[in-house]
């Protein structure tokens, strides 16, 4: 009876109740969705680190991480790799050579890390080979020794990627549905060539309005970029005897990942080629990468390997990328805090509304006490009303969030205008929001708690009313 | 049988500037089955007196016994419960819960008392018929006239079979025809079911219907006449 009356009371002032409910709905949705986007971005970043960059566990020479010295290498690598490969829970193992050097083209040079890999083995651990950009090569399919796999950003920095507006490009853009005035504007610079992104963008800015540029600039840039297959460049570094040395390499593929730092520094070449230039002895490596069947076993596997190889340094991905591990661990607390903030704001709205309700209904509440409704029941009625307000809005907010996150988690959301900023921090600008069931549960509980907490004060106000005074109010 | 006894009852309101002696030493007895009017000009203390009898307000001095129970000995929560079981209330206005139908309003108290549904429905319809609103059970207060609303309020006041009904100027907002209907219904309930009615008014036509007329002036009883009818 009280519940039913409370529910009906909510609809006495439809507009006001709907405004409160809508603000709760929007508030909850905004909070949950923002958390979904953050969570999705962090999950993607962590996956990216695990799948393309670090794998799960790594082994190095005790000194290698501090001095990065070519001489700090692991010996007897083959038997170590074989031993670890046979362990339970291990998916694949590979070894790498690491050196620091320079990459040079005719006009440009850049500091890089040169990684000697065994390509077919790498494929079993990492998926960097799947990030190969269309038409730039074929990873290490071809048996040529001088192939290198470099990042998109490095390719741009070395002027390996250039820009050209050809008739072909224009007709492609035309069929992609670009507006006529944009097409005719770029037709104006048909035939021009640009060495780098900067000069191309400068030209584009002079031809297009800023609106056109932000809408289609990226697409034009992507269509206009060209690269010579197997472009030549040199890698220089010091060998084991501290002699300056190096070699000529050819681009065998360009990878594109959301981490521009990684892209602009990591150059992958064949282990055999690097080994012969540096005169590194056989059966050695700087780094052993291990991928596990279950990433959650990284901690225990690390402990196990530490016991097995006390002279080597064993680290899991969380230790190698502590910022990443901390981010994903702190995320939960951050989301909770964020939601609590939103709920606190909503609670004020509910308290305010319910205080107005009590004020408006003083006379009626006096009458209810007079006819025998006791304080406990008056308290319960007002409380039920506030809880209804927050619950209806809260549930609606949760449903809307759930639906929108369901949809966007498969389509993803593009933050094109923020792409550069995102990638500088290693985050993708194409984010797939995601939220755990536990978070949904926690938020639902928080909404109920908020509803109850924000109903207490107005209900107490109603309790304090003196029925005789209440009945006399006009 | 005596249902109500007031002994030297006073009520003093302490406002910021002055003390208002709203009720000033009232002694009254009421027997079961009375049909009594409390009359007096506005501000004479009628509402204050009725509120104290109903336990909505406490006397500054003196004693009120309802069914031989001294209200001042009850805790405030017990007073509400006592009121629900023993005293029916009808006010001048704002008697009904606007979101509930006539039937639901009458049922409300029985619901709070957890009556079984069947008994509740029977009693509700019986009461609504008694006040001539059997047909309007499912109307909301806003769909009823002022007089009809007051009749629903009377029906509700009788819901828990109280010893007596207190009505504070129940006809003040009604036209003369509705006033007459309401009083006829009250009179009939009084006669047929021996329900005690104590109502305040300053309307001469209402006073005419009463069998006992108590006149208040400045919080004092200035006359108390019983007439045969
Ligand atoms: N809560 C209150 N505080 C101060 N004065 C009050 C209060 N309630 C009533 N009074 C005063 O008490 C007197 C009696 O009022 P009331 O019982 O309402 O008279 P009536 O119902 O006969 O018009 C009036 O002078 C009124 O102003
Ligand atoms: Mg009055």
XYZ file of C-alpha atoms and ligand atoms in Angstrom:
731
model
C 0.000 0.000 0.000
C 2.751 2.415 0.982
C 4.832 1.339 -1.974
C 1.907 1.781 -4.322
C 1.080 5.218 -2.925
C 4.741 6.245 -3.130
C 4.879 5.186 -6.759
C 1.729 7.158 -7.563
C 3.059 10.156 -5.683
C 6.048 10.318 -8.014
C 3.753 11.026 -10.912
C 1.937 13.891 -9.205
C 4.447 16.293 -10.668
C 5.319 14.505 -13.872
C 7.626 17.138 -15.298
C 9.695 17.455 -12.182
C 10.000 13.705 -11.670
C 10.881 13.168 -15.308
C 13.551 15.842 -15.135
C 15.084 14.169 -12.082
C 14.836 10.729 -13.654
C 16.315 11.983 -16.924
C 19.208 13.650 -15.158
C 19.947 10.441 -13.271
C 19.702 8.484 -16.530
C 22.008 10.859 -18.376
C 24.433 11.099 -15.463
C 24.705 7.350 -15.097
C 25.006 6.854 -18.831
C 27.698 9.519 -19.156
C 29.652 7.994 -16.288
C 29.334 4.385 -17.353
C 30.053 5.182 -20.977
C 33.115 7.269 -20.137
C 34.360 4.419 -17.968
C 33.648 2.022 -20.836
C 35.775 4.104 -23.192
C 38.622 4.447 -20.685
C 38.475 0.781 -19.847
C 38.384 -0.215 -23.504
C 41.362 2.028 -24.262
C 43.378 0.591 -21.383
C 42.484 -2.993 -22.276
C 43.493 -2.375 -25.878
C 46.736 -0.766 -24.787
C 47.556 -3.714 -22.537
C 46.679 -6.174 -25.302
C 48.819 -4.186 -27.684
C 51.771 -4.357 -25.315
C 51.324 -8.076 -24.812
C 50.660 -8.999 -28.417
C 52.990 -6.705 -30.346
C 55.632 -5.410 -28.026
C 56.558 -7.408 -24.954
C 54.898 -10.816 -24.909
C 54.509 -12.249 -21.387
C 57.885 -13.041 -19.877
C 61.410 -12.061 -20.945
C 64.876 -13.241 -19.994
C 68.033 -11.144 -20.361
C 71.601 -11.109 -19.139
C 71.759 -9.629 -15.604
C 73.420 -6.434 -16.844
C 71.681 -5.973 -20.157
C 68.785 -3.814 -19.020
C 71.071 -1.330 -17.288
C 73.908 -1.054 -19.801
C 72.330 -2.161 -23.076
C 75.773 -3.427 -23.931
C 76.224 -5.738 -26.854
C 78.528 -7.854 -24.713
C 75.898 -8.572 -22.068
C 74.448 -11.566 -23.855
C 73.032 -14.902 -22.806
C 74.988 -17.984 -23.774
C 73.637 -21.452 -24.420
C 70.457 -19.950 -25.788
C 69.400 -22.938 -27.846
C 69.132 -25.270 -24.897
C 67.400 -22.617 -22.782
C 64.825 -22.052 -25.504
C 64.332 -25.757 -25.924
C 63.966 -26.316 -22.183
C 61.436 -23.536 -21.676
C 59.469 -24.547 -24.780
C 58.858 -27.932 -23.234
C 57.495 -26.490 -19.987
C 53.816 -26.785 -19.147
C 51.799 -23.658 -19.922
C 54.355 -22.238 -22.370
C 53.026 -21.366 -25.789
C 56.165 -20.344 -27.647
C 59.701 -19.064 -27.064
C 62.078 -17.055 -29.231
C 65.382 -15.253 -28.861
C 66.478 -11.844 -30.085
C 69.569 -9.715 -30.588
C 69.321 -6.089 -29.533
C 71.420 -3.141 -30.479
C 71.201 0.587 -30.545
C 72.105 2.410 -33.723
C 71.093 4.832 -36.440
C 68.914 4.417 -39.497
C 69.862 6.619 -42.456
C 68.464 7.502 -45.834
C 69.990 9.976 -48.236
C 68.511 12.950 -46.420
C 67.394 11.796 -43.021
C 68.581 9.795 -40.087
C 67.020 8.602 -36.864
C 68.106 6.827 -33.719
C 66.695 3.308 -33.597
C 66.780 -0.001 -31.788
C 67.762 -2.802 -34.102
C 66.275 -6.152 -33.215
C 67.547 -9.361 -34.734
C 64.690 -11.838 -34.904
C 63.865 -15.296 -36.174
C 60.769 -14.271 -38.133
C 58.986 -17.611 -38.321
C 59.437 -18.120 -34.570
C 58.313 -14.529 -33.763
C 55.020 -15.173 -35.498
C 54.178 -17.795 -32.882
C 54.566 -15.310 -30.017
C 53.547 -11.953 -31.324
C 51.159 -10.563 -33.865
C 53.234 -7.650 -35.064
C 53.449 -9.304 -38.473
C 49.684 -8.849 -38.771
C 50.066 -5.078 -38.447
C 51.760 -4.973 -41.849
C 50.405 -2.088 -43.966
C 48.909 -3.042 -47.303
C 51.283 -2.958 -50.216
C 54.411 -2.206 -48.206
C 55.959 -5.650 -48.400
C 55.438 -9.133 -47.096
C 57.159 -9.299 -43.693
C 60.036 -11.756 -44.055
C 58.433 -14.104 -46.549
C 61.207 -13.673 -49.058
C 64.498 -15.339 -48.217
C 66.563 -12.168 -48.706
C 68.913 -11.387 -45.867
C 68.752 -7.593 -46.018
C 65.050 -7.182 -45.375
C 63.896 -4.993 -42.495
C 60.492 -4.515 -40.923
C 60.053 -0.917 -39.803
C 57.332 1.242 -38.255
C 55.100 3.672 -40.098
C 56.401 6.645 -38.133
C 60.015 5.754 -38.837
C 59.174 5.363 -42.517
C 57.744 8.869 -42.477
C 60.684 10.268 -40.539
C 63.139 8.774 -43.014
C 61.169 10.114 -45.993
C 60.618 6.578 -47.167
C 56.958 7.450 -47.426
C 56.215 10.254 -49.842
C 53.111 11.949 -51.098
C 51.842 12.378 -54.591
C 48.519 13.412 -56.048
C 48.062 11.435 -59.248
C 45.039 11.069 -61.471
C 44.599 7.686 -59.922
C 44.459 9.114 -56.423
C 41.915 11.723 -57.485
C 39.610 9.221 -59.134
C 39.851 6.978 -56.059
C 38.920 9.863 -53.790
C 36.112 10.786 -56.152
C 34.625 7.318 -55.996
C 35.062 7.385 -52.188
C 32.399 10.091 -52.274
C 34.369 13.244 -51.523
C 32.460 16.449 -52.329
C 33.090 18.029 -55.747
C 34.690 21.196 -54.435
C 37.255 19.173 -52.478
C 38.054 17.097 -55.551
C 38.450 20.159 -57.741
C 40.626 21.825 -55.091
C 43.061 18.931 -54.968
C 42.987 18.506 -58.734
C 44.822 21.856 -58.633
C 47.917 20.207 -57.319
C 47.841 17.080 -59.356
C 51.327 15.956 -60.218
C 53.066 17.610 -57.277
C 55.294 15.488 -55.059
C 56.091 15.912 -51.415
C 58.948 14.386 -49.492
C 57.281 14.443 -46.172
C 53.996 14.668 -44.369
C 54.664 18.175 -43.139
C 55.021 19.793 -46.540
C 52.067 17.834 -47.884
C 49.868 18.979 -45.022
C 51.017 22.562 -45.503
C 49.963 22.443 -49.121
C 46.647 20.876 -48.233
C 45.968 23.598 -45.710
C 46.443 26.206 -48.400
C 44.024 24.479 -50.767
C 41.242 23.355 -48.466
C 39.142 25.097 -45.864
C 39.882 23.967 -42.342
C 36.529 22.256 -42.271
C 37.270 20.287 -45.431
C 40.701 19.466 -44.123
C 39.503 18.084 -40.828
C 36.837 16.100 -42.637
C 38.848 14.613 -45.469
C 42.507 15.478 -44.836
C 43.331 12.124 -43.364
C 41.740 10.215 -46.229
C 43.538 12.305 -48.859
C 46.829 11.847 -47.022
C 46.393 8.091 -46.876
C 45.525 7.854 -50.560
C 48.353 10.119 -51.591
C 51.100 8.320 -49.745
C 53.428 6.170 -51.807
C 56.513 4.177 -50.996
C 59.036 2.589 -53.100
C 59.019 -1.139 -52.416
C 62.282 -2.421 -50.997
C 63.465 1.115 -50.400
C 67.094 1.112 -49.385
C 68.425 2.508 -46.141
C 71.423 1.857 -43.946
C 71.694 0.826 -40.351
C 74.854 1.800 -38.503
C 75.998 0.699 -35.080
C 79.104 -0.335 -33.189
C 80.091 -3.959 -33.191
C 81.505 -6.068 -30.367
C 84.951 -4.608 -30.802
C 83.654 -1.064 -30.615
C 84.173 -0.530 -34.322
C 81.689 1.525 -36.244
C 79.963 -0.809 -38.664
C 76.653 -1.282 -40.413
C 74.879 -2.551 -43.447
C 72.480 -1.742 -46.231
C 68.937 -2.936 -45.695
C 65.716 -2.825 -47.680
C 62.260 -2.176 -46.370
C 60.470 -5.510 -46.416
C 57.332 -4.201 -44.779
C 55.962 -1.349 -42.709
C 53.892 -1.942 -39.614
C 51.288 0.408 -38.201
C 50.374 0.176 -34.523
C 48.886 2.785 -32.178
C 52.186 3.377 -30.386
C 54.189 6.032 -32.219
C 57.179 5.739 -29.870
C 57.522 2.055 -30.714
C 56.869 2.693 -34.392
C 59.565 5.294 -34.746
C 62.307 3.302 -33.004
C 61.915 -0.439 -33.427
C 63.524 -1.889 -36.543
C 63.355 -5.649 -37.046
C 65.901 -7.526 -39.150
C 66.916 -11.127 -39.468
C 68.922 -12.526 -36.575
C 71.324 -14.262 -38.981
C 72.141 -11.069 -40.843
C 72.687 -9.002 -37.718
C 74.766 -11.738 -36.157
C 77.149 -11.883 -39.075
C 77.625 -8.097 -39.243
C 78.243 -7.781 -35.510
C 80.239 -10.984 -35.289
C 78.136 -12.135 -32.357
C 78.920 -15.782 -31.516
C 76.378 -18.486 -32.319
C 74.024 -19.818 -29.670
C 73.764 -16.402 -27.967
C 71.075 -13.759 -27.619
C 70.324 -10.594 -25.695
C 66.752 -11.377 -25.009
C 64.479 -14.416 -24.779
C 60.739 -13.849 -25.181
C 58.229 -16.281 -23.781
C 54.506 -16.349 -24.442
C 52.253 -18.383 -22.176
C 48.959 -20.113 -22.763
C 47.443 -17.928 -20.055
C 48.809 -14.449 -19.386
C 47.627 -14.686 -15.768
C 50.342 -17.276 -15.161
C 53.070 -14.726 -15.929
C 53.813 -14.144 -12.240
C 54.219 -17.797 -11.294
C 56.152 -18.608 -14.457
C 58.536 -15.760 -13.677
C 59.195 -17.177 -10.214
C 59.766 -20.612 -11.621
C 62.234 -19.382 -14.245
C 64.081 -17.284 -11.667
C 64.774 -20.432 -9.694
C 65.781 -22.308 -12.794
C 68.082 -19.568 -14.146
C 69.398 -17.674 -11.121
C 72.178 -16.052 -13.153
C 69.822 -14.458 -15.635
C 67.279 -11.717 -15.246
C 63.684 -12.886 -15.605
C 60.907 -10.330 -15.789
C 57.214 -10.517 -16.613
C 55.338 -7.903 -18.612
C 54.159 -6.086 -15.511
C 57.739 -5.572 -14.416
C 58.899 -4.591 -17.876
C 56.029 -2.121 -18.339
C 55.216 -1.116 -14.757
C 53.246 1.936 -15.915
C 50.961 -0.313 -17.931
C 50.434 -2.746 -15.074
C 49.749 0.075 -12.649
C 47.319 1.687 -15.048
C 45.255 -1.445 -15.419
C 45.372 -2.120 -11.697
C 44.438 1.420 -10.650
C 41.746 1.643 -13.278
C 39.164 -0.063 -11.078
C 39.658 2.373 -8.223
C 39.618 5.296 -10.635
C 36.320 4.176 -12.181
C 34.797 3.721 -8.745
C 35.866 7.192 -7.708
C 34.560 8.672 -10.943
C 31.166 7.006 -10.557
C 30.967 7.999 -6.890
C 31.496 11.614 -7.937
C 28.679 11.465 -10.462
C 26.370 9.694 -8.036
C 27.116 12.277 -5.347
C 26.061 15.028 -7.744
C 22.884 13.128 -8.592
C 22.192 12.564 -4.908
C 22.087 16.321 -4.368
C 19.468 16.625 -7.084
C 17.342 13.922 -5.515
C 17.661 15.362 -2.011
C 16.679 18.774 -3.303
C 13.643 17.459 -5.137
C 12.454 15.385 -2.217
C 12.840 18.313 0.175
C 10.568 20.279 -2.135
C 8.129 17.386 -2.133
C 8.030 17.279 1.674
C 7.563 21.044 1.835
C 4.710 20.982 -0.653
C 2.942 18.174 1.119
C 3.228 19.366 4.702
C -0.509 19.574 5.114
C -1.113 16.177 3.583
C 1.584 14.593 5.722
C -0.059 16.165 8.792
C -3.366 14.691 7.707
C -1.792 11.253 7.254
C -0.369 11.345 10.773
C -3.705 12.561 12.072
C -5.602 9.656 10.560
C -3.140 7.201 12.059
C -0.204 6.702 9.731
C 2.704 6.348 12.100
C 6.099 7.971 11.722
C 7.770 4.809 10.596
C 5.336 4.527 7.727
C 5.574 8.198 6.766
C 9.353 7.778 6.755
C 9.073 4.696 4.619
C 6.750 6.353 2.136
C 9.028 9.354 1.529
C 12.036 7.086 1.377
C 10.387 4.777 -1.111
C 9.570 7.753 -3.309
C 13.195 8.893 -3.431
C 14.481 5.395 -3.986
C 12.034 5.014 -6.870
C 13.272 8.261 -8.403
C 16.891 7.182 -8.314
C 16.198 3.586 -9.245
C 14.058 4.346 -12.271
C 16.677 6.779 -13.560
C 19.510 4.500 -12.550
C 18.082 1.429 -14.220
C 17.269 3.401 -17.364
C 20.838 4.745 -17.348
C 22.263 1.260 -16.955
C 20.123 -0.122 -19.765
C 21.058 2.713 -22.117
C 24.738 2.300 -21.223
C 24.576 -1.429 -21.712
C 22.986 -1.095 -25.148
C 25.332 1.647 -26.349
C 28.390 -0.179 -25.056
C 27.186 -3.395 -26.657
C 26.916 -1.631 -30.005
C 30.112 0.410 -29.812
C 32.147 -2.490 -28.458
C 31.828 -4.168 -31.826
C 31.922 -1.112 -34.099
C 34.401 0.881 -32.015
C 34.542 4.648 -31.802
C 36.979 6.707 -33.837
C 38.572 9.716 -32.227
C 40.123 10.792 -35.534
C 40.837 14.371 -34.563
C 42.776 13.166 -31.528
C 44.653 10.407 -33.278
C 48.117 11.916 -32.972
C 47.757 12.717 -29.297
C 46.393 9.270 -28.519
C 49.114 7.465 -30.419
C 51.839 9.544 -28.824
C 50.699 7.994 -25.541
C 50.503 4.559 -27.115
C 46.707 4.495 -27.248
C 44.671 3.640 -30.286
C 42.285 6.327 -31.504
C 39.830 3.645 -32.522
C 38.503 2.544 -29.183
C 36.238 -0.379 -28.450
C 34.503 0.465 -25.173
C 34.228 -2.433 -22.791
C 32.921 -2.936 -19.305
C 33.092 -5.908 -17.010
C 29.992 -7.482 -15.518
C 31.442 -6.797 -12.070
C 31.541 -3.074 -12.775
C 27.892 -3.135 -13.808
C 27.051 -4.891 -10.586
C 29.042 -2.436 -8.475
C 27.387 0.556 -10.151
C 23.932 -0.932 -9.647
C 24.675 -1.434 -5.966
C 26.060 2.119 -5.763
C 22.880 3.492 -7.339
C 20.728 1.692 -4.795
C 22.919 2.949 -1.962
C 22.755 6.485 -3.352
C 18.986 6.263 -3.608
C 18.699 5.142 -0.006
C 21.212 7.657 1.335
C 19.682 10.587 -0.480
C 16.232 9.668 0.778
C 17.145 9.676 4.448
C 17.414 13.430 4.918
C 14.078 14.375 3.278
C 12.358 11.525 5.095
C 13.795 12.751 8.403
C 12.443 16.200 7.593
C 9.020 14.663 7.129
C 9.361 12.923 10.507
C 10.099 16.151 12.316
C 6.794 17.678 11.229
C 4.402 18.366 14.048
C 0.983 17.213 12.813
C -0.933 20.046 14.483
C 1.383 22.653 12.958
C 1.369 20.858 9.631
C -2.411 20.915 9.469
C -2.481 24.628 10.188
C -0.131 25.515 7.347
C -1.831 27.103 4.415
C -20.933 5.325 28.873
C -18.395 8.090 29.050
C -16.087 8.185 26.008
C -14.258 11.390 26.713
C -13.410 13.509 29.721
C -11.566 16.859 29.826
C -10.351 18.257 33.140
C -9.166 21.857 33.424
C -7.486 21.763 30.019
C -5.239 24.684 29.047
C -3.190 25.397 25.962
C -0.698 28.237 25.851
C 1.229 28.976 22.669
C 4.511 30.769 23.271
C 5.068 32.902 20.229
C 8.090 35.148 19.992
C 6.201 38.217 21.192
C 3.251 37.123 23.306
C 1.744 34.143 25.050
C -1.521 33.071 23.433
C -3.911 31.376 25.788
C -5.767 29.417 23.077
C -7.642 27.124 25.482
C -8.188 28.388 28.984
C -9.450 25.839 31.511
C -11.981 23.635 29.803
C -13.943 20.929 31.660
C -16.135 18.706 29.493
C -17.586 15.176 29.447
C -18.935 13.321 26.418
C -21.165 10.270 26.517
C -21.280 7.606 23.847
C -23.674 8.467 21.026
C -23.553 12.227 21.375
C -23.942 14.558 18.396
C -22.215 17.675 19.668
C -21.210 20.952 18.073
C -18.447 23.181 19.342
C -19.199 26.693 18.198
C -17.440 29.984 18.538
C -15.897 32.719 16.458
C -12.684 32.281 14.606
C -9.763 32.156 17.021
C -11.840 31.011 19.957
C -9.862 27.786 20.299
C -12.038 25.191 18.539
C -9.281 23.684 16.438
C -6.841 23.676 19.328
C -9.358 21.888 21.517
C -10.178 19.245 18.900
C -6.492 18.686 18.165
C -5.800 18.069 21.842
C -8.717 15.671 22.123
C -7.358 13.788 19.131
C -3.838 13.708 20.527
C -2.410 15.824 17.708
C -1.465 18.451 20.250
C -0.730 18.204 23.962
C -2.328 20.371 26.648
C -0.080 22.750 28.579
C -2.064 21.869 31.642
C -4.942 19.560 32.579
C -5.923 16.050 31.640
C -7.727 14.411 28.708
C -9.022 10.875 29.011
C -10.274 8.973 25.990
C -12.011 5.721 26.923
C -10.429 6.121 30.365
C -6.944 6.359 28.825
C -4.958 9.449 29.767
C -3.381 10.545 26.477
C -0.429 12.182 28.244
C 0.678 8.784 29.542
C 1.163 7.460 26.014
C 4.356 7.758 24.015
C 4.036 9.757 20.812
C 4.131 6.651 18.624
C 1.493 5.023 20.808
C -0.678 8.117 20.471
C -0.733 7.738 16.686
C -1.689 4.118 17.019
C -4.299 4.895 19.650
C -5.723 7.597 17.416
C -5.932 5.223 14.480
C -7.966 2.736 16.497
C -10.143 5.032 18.580
C -10.586 8.377 16.893
C -11.763 9.305 13.417
C -10.723 12.655 11.979
C -12.317 14.893 9.385
C -10.757 18.233 8.538
C -11.935 21.316 6.784
C -9.890 20.521 3.672
C -7.020 18.386 2.400
C -8.621 15.298 3.808
C -7.860 12.873 1.023
C -4.735 11.514 -0.596
C -5.039 12.960 -4.108
C -3.359 10.074 -5.933
C -5.683 7.420 -4.524
C -9.303 6.670 -5.447
C -12.181 7.107 -3.008
C -12.085 3.406 -2.217
C -8.309 3.390 -1.723
C -8.550 6.417 0.544
C -11.134 4.705 2.746
C -9.107 1.499 2.735
C -5.883 3.252 3.616
C -6.172 2.897 7.369
C -7.471 -0.644 7.198
C -4.466 -1.396 5.064
C -2.126 0.104 7.628
C -3.852 -2.124 10.174
C -3.350 -5.098 7.853
C -6.979 -6.113 7.544
C -7.555 -9.111 5.277
C -8.589 -8.065 1.784
C -12.088 -9.511 1.850
C -13.058 -7.874 5.124
C -11.486 -4.646 3.909
C -13.420 -4.605 0.651
C -16.716 -5.333 2.377
C -16.262 -2.632 4.975
C -15.110 -0.090 2.404
C -18.087 -0.605 0.144
C -20.449 -0.603 3.120
C -19.037 2.739 4.250
C -19.061 4.290 0.799
C -22.688 3.234 0.419
C -23.495 4.671 3.812
C -22.226 8.069 2.664
C -24.027 7.667 -0.653
C -20.937 7.168 -2.800
C -21.138 3.483 -3.622
C -21.061 4.380 -7.299
C -18.008 6.621 -7.058
C -15.618 4.156 -5.422
C -13.091 4.407 -8.220
C -13.102 8.165 -8.647
C -10.068 10.218 -7.709
C -10.633 13.114 -5.278
C -10.161 15.577 -8.120
C -13.162 14.006 -9.868
C -15.409 14.495 -6.820
C -17.151 17.629 -5.586
C -16.109 19.203 -2.288
C -19.150 17.714 -0.563
C -18.450 14.267 -1.958
C -14.833 14.522 -0.839
C -15.965 15.322 2.713
C -18.282 12.327 2.626
C -15.368 10.105 1.614
C -13.444 11.614 4.525
C -16.302 10.711 6.893
C -16.336 7.184 5.496
C -12.612 6.916 6.070
C -12.899 8.321 9.590
C -15.269 5.467 10.373
C -13.108 2.797 8.766
C -11.498 1.421 11.894
C -14.742 1.621 13.926
C -13.582 4.400 16.231
C -15.288 5.414 19.472
C -15.920 8.871 18.096
C -15.308 11.125 15.131
C -13.788 14.576 15.441
C -14.623 16.952 12.614
C -13.037 20.390 12.466
C -15.342 22.670 10.487
C -16.172 19.909 8.020
C -18.672 22.103 6.145
C -16.691 25.337 6.007
C -15.877 24.911 2.316
C -19.241 23.491 1.245
C -22.357 25.032 -0.273
C -25.572 24.751 1.701
C -26.899 21.745 -0.166
C -23.743 19.717 0.341
C -23.642 20.873 3.943
C -27.118 19.518 4.471
C -26.352 16.174 2.809
C -23.189 15.724 4.840
C -24.935 16.516 8.109
C -27.804 14.195 7.263
C -25.356 11.382 6.684
C -23.531 12.112 9.918
C -26.804 12.256 11.781
C -27.934 8.964 10.299
C -24.686 7.233 11.227
C -25.024 8.668 14.702
C -28.568 7.464 15.067
C -28.262 4.049 13.378
C -24.808 3.024 14.489
C -24.484 5.035 17.679
C -21.307 6.767 16.510
C -20.322 9.786 18.574
C -19.698 12.935 16.529
C -17.988 16.041 17.874
C -17.702 18.771 15.282
C -16.730 22.414 15.338
C -18.470 25.050 13.245
C -19.447 28.664 13.137
C -22.330 28.041 10.752
C -25.772 28.575 12.361
C -27.424 26.006 10.056
C -25.021 23.359 11.245
C -25.531 24.319 14.865
C -29.255 23.762 14.437
C -28.679 20.071 13.735
C -26.638 19.427 16.881
C -28.186 17.901 19.990
C -25.582 19.465 22.201
C -24.020 22.853 21.608
C -20.883 23.939 23.426
C -19.937 27.555 22.934
C -16.329 28.699 23.224
C -15.104 32.224 23.642
C -11.458 33.112 24.131
C -10.663 29.517 25.003
C -13.374 29.241 27.661
C -16.678 27.360 27.612
C -19.326 30.032 27.940
C -22.355 27.781 27.474
C -23.150 24.084 27.146
C -26.751 23.238 26.241
C -28.316 19.911 25.441
C -31.531 19.942 23.434
C -34.004 17.209 22.880
C -34.789 16.326 19.341
N 0.781 27.021 16.605
C 0.291 28.177 17.124
N 1.139 29.084 17.589
C 0.660 30.247 18.131
N -0.626 30.547 18.210
C -1.541 29.668 17.787
C -1.109 28.424 17.205
N -2.199 27.725 16.833
C -3.271 28.513 17.184
N -2.867 29.662 17.732
C -3.707 30.709 18.260
O -4.607 30.130 19.172
C -5.856 30.738 19.095
C -6.921 29.697 18.853
O -6.812 29.223 17.537
P -7.718 28.082 16.927
O -7.717 26.942 17.872
O -7.231 27.809 15.570
O -9.139 28.771 16.903
P -10.376 28.430 15.953
O -10.199 27.046 15.422
O -11.543 28.549 16.879
O -10.408 29.440 14.905
C -5.777 31.772 17.990
O -5.539 33.037 18.570
C -4.594 31.327 17.201
O -3.970 32.423 16.612
Mg -10.145 26.350 13.397
